[in-house]
Tab-separated table of N, CA and C in Angstrom:
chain	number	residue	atom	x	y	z
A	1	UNK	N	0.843	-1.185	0.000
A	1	UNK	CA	0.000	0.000	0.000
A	1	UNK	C	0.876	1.232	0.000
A	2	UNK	N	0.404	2.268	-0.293
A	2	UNK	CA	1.023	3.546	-0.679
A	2	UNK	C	0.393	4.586	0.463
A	3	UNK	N	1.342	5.631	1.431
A	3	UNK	CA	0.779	6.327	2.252
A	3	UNK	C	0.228	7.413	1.468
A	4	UNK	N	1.209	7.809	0.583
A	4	UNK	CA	1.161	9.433	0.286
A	4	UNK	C	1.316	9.205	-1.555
A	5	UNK	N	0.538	9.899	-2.310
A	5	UNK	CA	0.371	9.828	-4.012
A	5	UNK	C	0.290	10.925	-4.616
A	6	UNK	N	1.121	10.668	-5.238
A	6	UNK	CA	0.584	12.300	-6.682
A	6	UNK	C	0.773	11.637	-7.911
A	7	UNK	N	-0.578	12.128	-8.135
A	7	UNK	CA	-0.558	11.820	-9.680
A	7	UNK	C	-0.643	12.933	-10.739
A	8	UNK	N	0.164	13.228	-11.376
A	8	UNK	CA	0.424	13.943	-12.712
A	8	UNK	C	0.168	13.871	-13.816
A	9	UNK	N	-0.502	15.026	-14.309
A	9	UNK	CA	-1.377	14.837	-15.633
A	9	UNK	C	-0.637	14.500	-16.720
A	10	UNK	N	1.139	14.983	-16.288
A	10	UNK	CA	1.754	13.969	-17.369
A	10	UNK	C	2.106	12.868	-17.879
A	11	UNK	N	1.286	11.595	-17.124
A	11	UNK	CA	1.474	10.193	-17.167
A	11	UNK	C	2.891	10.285	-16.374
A	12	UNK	N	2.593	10.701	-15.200
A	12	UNK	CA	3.747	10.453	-13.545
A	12	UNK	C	3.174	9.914	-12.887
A	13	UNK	N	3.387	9.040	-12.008
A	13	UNK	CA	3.171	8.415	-10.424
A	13	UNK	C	3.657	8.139	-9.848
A	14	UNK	N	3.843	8.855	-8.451
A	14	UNK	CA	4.707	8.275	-6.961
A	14	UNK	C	4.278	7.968	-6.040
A	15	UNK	N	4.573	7.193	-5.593
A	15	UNK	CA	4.188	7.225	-3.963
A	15	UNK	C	5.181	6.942	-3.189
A	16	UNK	N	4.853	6.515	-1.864
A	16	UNK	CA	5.592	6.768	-0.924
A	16	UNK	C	5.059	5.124	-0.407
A	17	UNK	N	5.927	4.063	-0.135
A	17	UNK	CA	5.283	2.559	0.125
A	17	UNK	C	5.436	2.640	1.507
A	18	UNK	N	4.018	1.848	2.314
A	18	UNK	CA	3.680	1.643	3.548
A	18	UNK	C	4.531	0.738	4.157
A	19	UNK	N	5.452	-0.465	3.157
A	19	UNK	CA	6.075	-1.713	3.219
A	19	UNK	C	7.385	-1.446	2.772
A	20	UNK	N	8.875	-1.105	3.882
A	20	UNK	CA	9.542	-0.623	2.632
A	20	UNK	C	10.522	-2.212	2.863
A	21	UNK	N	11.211	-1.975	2.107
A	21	UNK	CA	12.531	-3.160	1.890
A	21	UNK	C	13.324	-3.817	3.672
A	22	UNK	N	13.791	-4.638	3.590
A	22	UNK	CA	14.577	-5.428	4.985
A	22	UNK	C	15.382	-4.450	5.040
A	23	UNK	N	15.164	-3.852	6.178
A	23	UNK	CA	16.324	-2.868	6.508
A	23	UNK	C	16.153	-1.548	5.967
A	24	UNK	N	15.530	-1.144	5.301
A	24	UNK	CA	15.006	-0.075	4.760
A	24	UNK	C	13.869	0.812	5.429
A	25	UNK	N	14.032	1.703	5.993
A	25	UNK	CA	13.059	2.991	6.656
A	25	UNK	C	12.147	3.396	5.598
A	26	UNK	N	12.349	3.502	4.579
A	26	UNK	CA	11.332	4.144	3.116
A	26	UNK	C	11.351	3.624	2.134
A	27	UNK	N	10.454	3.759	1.283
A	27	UNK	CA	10.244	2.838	-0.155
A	27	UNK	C	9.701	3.534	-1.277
A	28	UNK	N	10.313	4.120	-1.954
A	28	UNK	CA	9.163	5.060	-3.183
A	28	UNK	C	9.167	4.257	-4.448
A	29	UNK	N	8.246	4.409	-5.062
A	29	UNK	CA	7.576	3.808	-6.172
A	29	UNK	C	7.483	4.664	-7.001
A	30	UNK	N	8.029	4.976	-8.383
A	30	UNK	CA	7.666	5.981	-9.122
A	30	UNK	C	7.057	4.793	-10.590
A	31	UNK	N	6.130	5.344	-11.255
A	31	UNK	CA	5.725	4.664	-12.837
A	31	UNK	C	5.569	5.715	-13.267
A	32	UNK	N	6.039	5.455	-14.833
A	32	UNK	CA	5.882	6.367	-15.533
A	32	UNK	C	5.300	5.685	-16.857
A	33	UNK	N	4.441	6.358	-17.782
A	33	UNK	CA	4.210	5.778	-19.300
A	33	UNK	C	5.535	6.690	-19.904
A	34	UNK	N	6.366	6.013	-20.233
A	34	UNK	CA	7.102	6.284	-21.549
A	34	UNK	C	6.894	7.454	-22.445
A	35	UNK	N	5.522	7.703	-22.991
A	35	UNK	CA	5.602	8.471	-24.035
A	35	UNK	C	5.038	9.908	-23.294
A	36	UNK	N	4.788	9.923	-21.934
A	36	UNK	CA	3.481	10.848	-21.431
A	36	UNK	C	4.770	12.447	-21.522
A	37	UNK	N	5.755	12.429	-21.798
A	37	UNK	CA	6.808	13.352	-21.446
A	37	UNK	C	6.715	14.242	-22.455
A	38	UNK	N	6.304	13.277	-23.436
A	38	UNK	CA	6.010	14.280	-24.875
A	38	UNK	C	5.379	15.160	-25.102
A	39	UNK	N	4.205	15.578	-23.644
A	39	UNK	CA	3.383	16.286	-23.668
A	39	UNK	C	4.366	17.719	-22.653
A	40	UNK	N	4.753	17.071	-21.631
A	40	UNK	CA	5.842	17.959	-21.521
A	40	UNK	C	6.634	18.875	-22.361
A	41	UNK	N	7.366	18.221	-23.136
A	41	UNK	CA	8.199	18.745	-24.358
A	41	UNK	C	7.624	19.757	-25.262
A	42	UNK	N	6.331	19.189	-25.332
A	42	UNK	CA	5.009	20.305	-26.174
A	42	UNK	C	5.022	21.723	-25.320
A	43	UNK	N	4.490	21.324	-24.120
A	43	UNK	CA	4.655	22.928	-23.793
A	43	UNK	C	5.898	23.521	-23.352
A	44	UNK	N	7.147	22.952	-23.224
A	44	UNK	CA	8.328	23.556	-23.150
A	44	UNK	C	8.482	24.083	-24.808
A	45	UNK	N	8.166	23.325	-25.568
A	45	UNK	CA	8.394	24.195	-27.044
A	45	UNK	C	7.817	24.764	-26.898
A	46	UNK	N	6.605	25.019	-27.188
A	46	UNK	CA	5.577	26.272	-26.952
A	46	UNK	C	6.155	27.538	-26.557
A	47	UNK	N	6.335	27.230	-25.302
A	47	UNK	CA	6.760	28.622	-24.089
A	47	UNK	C	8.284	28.928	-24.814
A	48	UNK	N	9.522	28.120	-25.118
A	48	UNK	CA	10.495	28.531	-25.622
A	48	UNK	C	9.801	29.553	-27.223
A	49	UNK	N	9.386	28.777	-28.017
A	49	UNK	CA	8.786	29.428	-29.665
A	49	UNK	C	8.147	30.807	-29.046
A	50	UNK	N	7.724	31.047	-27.996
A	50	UNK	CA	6.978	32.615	-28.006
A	50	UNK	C	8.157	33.407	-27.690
A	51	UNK	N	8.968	33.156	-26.330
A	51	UNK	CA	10.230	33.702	-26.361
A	51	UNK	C	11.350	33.833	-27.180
A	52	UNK	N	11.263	33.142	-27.923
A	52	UNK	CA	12.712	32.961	-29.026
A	52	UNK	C	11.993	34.025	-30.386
A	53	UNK	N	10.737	34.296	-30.421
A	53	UNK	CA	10.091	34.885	-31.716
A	53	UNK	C	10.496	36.340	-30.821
A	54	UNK	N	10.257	36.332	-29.459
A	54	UNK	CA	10.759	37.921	-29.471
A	54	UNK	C	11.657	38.284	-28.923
A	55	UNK	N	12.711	37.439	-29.026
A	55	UNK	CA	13.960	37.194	-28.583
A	55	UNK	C	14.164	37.625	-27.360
A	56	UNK	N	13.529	37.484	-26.591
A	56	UNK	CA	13.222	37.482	-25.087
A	56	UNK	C	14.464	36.758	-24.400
A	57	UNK	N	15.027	37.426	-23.497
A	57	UNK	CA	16.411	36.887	-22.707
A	57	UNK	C	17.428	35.977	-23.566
A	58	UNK	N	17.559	36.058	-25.459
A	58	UNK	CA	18.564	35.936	-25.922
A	58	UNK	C	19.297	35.845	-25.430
A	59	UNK	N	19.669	37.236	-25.278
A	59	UNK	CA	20.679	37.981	-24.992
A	59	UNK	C	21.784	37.120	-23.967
A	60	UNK	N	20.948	36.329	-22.729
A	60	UNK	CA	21.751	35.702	-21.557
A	60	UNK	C	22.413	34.472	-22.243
A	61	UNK	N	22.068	34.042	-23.038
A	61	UNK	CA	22.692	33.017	-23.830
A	61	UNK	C	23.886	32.958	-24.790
A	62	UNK	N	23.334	34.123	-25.370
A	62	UNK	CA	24.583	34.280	-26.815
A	62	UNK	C	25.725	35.577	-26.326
A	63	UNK	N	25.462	36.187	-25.354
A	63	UNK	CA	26.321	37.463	-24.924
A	63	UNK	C	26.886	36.385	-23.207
A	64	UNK	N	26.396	36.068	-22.685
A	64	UNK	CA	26.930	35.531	-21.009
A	64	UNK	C	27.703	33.964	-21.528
A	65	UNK	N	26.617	33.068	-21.801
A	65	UNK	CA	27.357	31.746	-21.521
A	65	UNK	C	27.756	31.553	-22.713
A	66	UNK	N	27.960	32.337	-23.811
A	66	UNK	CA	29.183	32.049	-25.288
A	66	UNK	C	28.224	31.109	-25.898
A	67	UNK	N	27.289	30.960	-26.141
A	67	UNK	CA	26.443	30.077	-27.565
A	67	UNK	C	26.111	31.232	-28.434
A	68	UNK	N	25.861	30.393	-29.458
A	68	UNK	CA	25.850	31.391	-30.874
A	68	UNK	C	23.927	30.953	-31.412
A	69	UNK	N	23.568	31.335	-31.997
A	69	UNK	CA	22.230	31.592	-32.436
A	69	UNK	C	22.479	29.892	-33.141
A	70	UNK	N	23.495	29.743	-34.187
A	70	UNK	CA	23.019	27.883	-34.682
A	70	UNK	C	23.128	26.694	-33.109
A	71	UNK	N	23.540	27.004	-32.212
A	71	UNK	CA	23.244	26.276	-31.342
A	71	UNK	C	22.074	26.217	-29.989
A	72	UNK	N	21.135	27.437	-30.170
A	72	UNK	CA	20.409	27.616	-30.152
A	72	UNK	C	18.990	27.027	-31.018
A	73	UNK	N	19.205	27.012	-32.638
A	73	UNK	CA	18.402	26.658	-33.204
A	73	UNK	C	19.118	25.277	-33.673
A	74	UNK	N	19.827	24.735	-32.777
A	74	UNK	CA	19.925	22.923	-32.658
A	74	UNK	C	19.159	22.616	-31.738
A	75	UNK	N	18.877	23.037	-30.290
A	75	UNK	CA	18.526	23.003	-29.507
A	75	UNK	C	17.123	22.659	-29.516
A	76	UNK	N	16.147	23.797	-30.662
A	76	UNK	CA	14.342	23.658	-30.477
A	76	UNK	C	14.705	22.900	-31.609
A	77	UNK	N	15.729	22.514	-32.787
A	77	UNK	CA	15.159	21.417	-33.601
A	77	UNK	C	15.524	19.542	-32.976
A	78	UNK	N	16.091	19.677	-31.999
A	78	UNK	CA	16.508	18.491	-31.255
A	78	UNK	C	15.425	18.214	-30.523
A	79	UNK	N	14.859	19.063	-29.439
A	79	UNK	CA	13.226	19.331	-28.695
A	79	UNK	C	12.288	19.021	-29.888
A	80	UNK	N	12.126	19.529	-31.270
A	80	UNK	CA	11.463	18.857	-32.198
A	80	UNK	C	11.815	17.482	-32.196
A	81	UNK	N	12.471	16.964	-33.150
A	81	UNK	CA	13.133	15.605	-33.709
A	81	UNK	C	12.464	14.740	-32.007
A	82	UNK	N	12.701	15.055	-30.763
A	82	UNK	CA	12.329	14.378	-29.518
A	82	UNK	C	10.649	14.244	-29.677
A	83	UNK	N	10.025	15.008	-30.025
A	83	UNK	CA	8.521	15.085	-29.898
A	83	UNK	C	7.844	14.599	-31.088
A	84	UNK	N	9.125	14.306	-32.160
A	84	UNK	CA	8.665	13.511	-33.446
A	84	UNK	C	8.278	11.936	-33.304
A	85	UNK	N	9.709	11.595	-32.307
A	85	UNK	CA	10.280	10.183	-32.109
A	85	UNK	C	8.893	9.749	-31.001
A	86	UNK	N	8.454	10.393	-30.038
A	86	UNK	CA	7.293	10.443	-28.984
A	86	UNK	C	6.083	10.014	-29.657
A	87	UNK	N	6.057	10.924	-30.662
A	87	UNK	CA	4.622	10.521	-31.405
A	87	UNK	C	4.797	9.558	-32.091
A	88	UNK	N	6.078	9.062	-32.865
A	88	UNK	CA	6.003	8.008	-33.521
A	88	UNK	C	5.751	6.295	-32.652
A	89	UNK	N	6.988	6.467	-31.551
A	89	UNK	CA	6.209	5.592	-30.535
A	89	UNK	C	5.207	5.259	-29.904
A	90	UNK	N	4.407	6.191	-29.637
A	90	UNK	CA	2.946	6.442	-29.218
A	90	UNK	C	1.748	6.043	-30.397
A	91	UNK	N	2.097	5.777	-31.533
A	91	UNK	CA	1.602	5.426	-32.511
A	91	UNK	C	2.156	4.058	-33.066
A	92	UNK	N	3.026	3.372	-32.718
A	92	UNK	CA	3.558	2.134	-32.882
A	92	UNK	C	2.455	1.019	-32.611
A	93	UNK	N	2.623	-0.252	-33.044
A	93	UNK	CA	1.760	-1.104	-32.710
A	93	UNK	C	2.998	-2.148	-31.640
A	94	UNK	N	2.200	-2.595	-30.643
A	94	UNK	CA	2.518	-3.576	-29.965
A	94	UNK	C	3.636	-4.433	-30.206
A	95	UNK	N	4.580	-4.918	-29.880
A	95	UNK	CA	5.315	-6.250	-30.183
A	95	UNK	C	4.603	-7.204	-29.761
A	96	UNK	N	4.729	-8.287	-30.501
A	96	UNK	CA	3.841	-9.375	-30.152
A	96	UNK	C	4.965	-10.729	-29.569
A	97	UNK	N	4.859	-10.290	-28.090
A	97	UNK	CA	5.900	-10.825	-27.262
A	97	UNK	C	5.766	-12.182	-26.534
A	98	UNK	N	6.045	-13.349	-26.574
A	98	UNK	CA	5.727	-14.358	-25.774
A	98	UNK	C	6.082	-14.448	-24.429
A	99	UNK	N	5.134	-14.258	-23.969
A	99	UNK	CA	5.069	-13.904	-22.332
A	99	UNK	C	6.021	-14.773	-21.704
A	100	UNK	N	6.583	-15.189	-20.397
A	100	UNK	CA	6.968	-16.249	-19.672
A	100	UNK	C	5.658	-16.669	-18.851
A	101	UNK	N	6.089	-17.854	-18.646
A	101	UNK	CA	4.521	-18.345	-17.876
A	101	UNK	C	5.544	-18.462	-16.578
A	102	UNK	N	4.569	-18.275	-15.451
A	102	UNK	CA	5.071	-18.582	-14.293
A	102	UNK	C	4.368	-20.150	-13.887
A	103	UNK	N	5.072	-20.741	-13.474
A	103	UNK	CA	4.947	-22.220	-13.194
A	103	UNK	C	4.489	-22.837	-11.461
């Protein structure tokens, strides 16, 4: 059983286990779906694409920590190419896996 839970609309789950391990004071449980991050990534592009259109705190990037504008625009096309690969998995069909039987 689980004392304490949050569940996240991004396909997250933790808890906190009532039962933890021999010798162990605590036990957390995290699951995650695989693809639920992609929705993440969506609104981090988002919020980056409004700032980068008005070049909003550029400046701390390409003048302070020495990146140049093409590594910048590697950056939201890599965050793309990630949210491509998301949807393509999320759209995959099943492997058709032969279970182990327990005996």
């Amino acid at each position: 059983s689980s004392g304490i839970n949050a569940e996240y609309g991004d396909g997250w789950k933790t808890g906190l286990c009532g039962v933890a391990p021999i010798k162990q004071q605590y036990s957390v449980l995290s699951l995650s779906n695989n693809t639920a991050i992609r929705y993440t990534f969506e609104g981090l592009r988002e919020r980056f694409r409004k700032l980068y259109t008005r070049r909003a705190h550029l400046h701390h990037y390409l003048n302070v920590d020495g990146m140049d504008g093409e590594q910048v625009e590697a950056a939201y096309e890599s965050l793309n190419n990630q949210i491509a690969f998301y949807d393509q998995m999320e759209s995959a069909q099943p492997l058709d896996v032969a279970r182990p039987r327990v005996m």
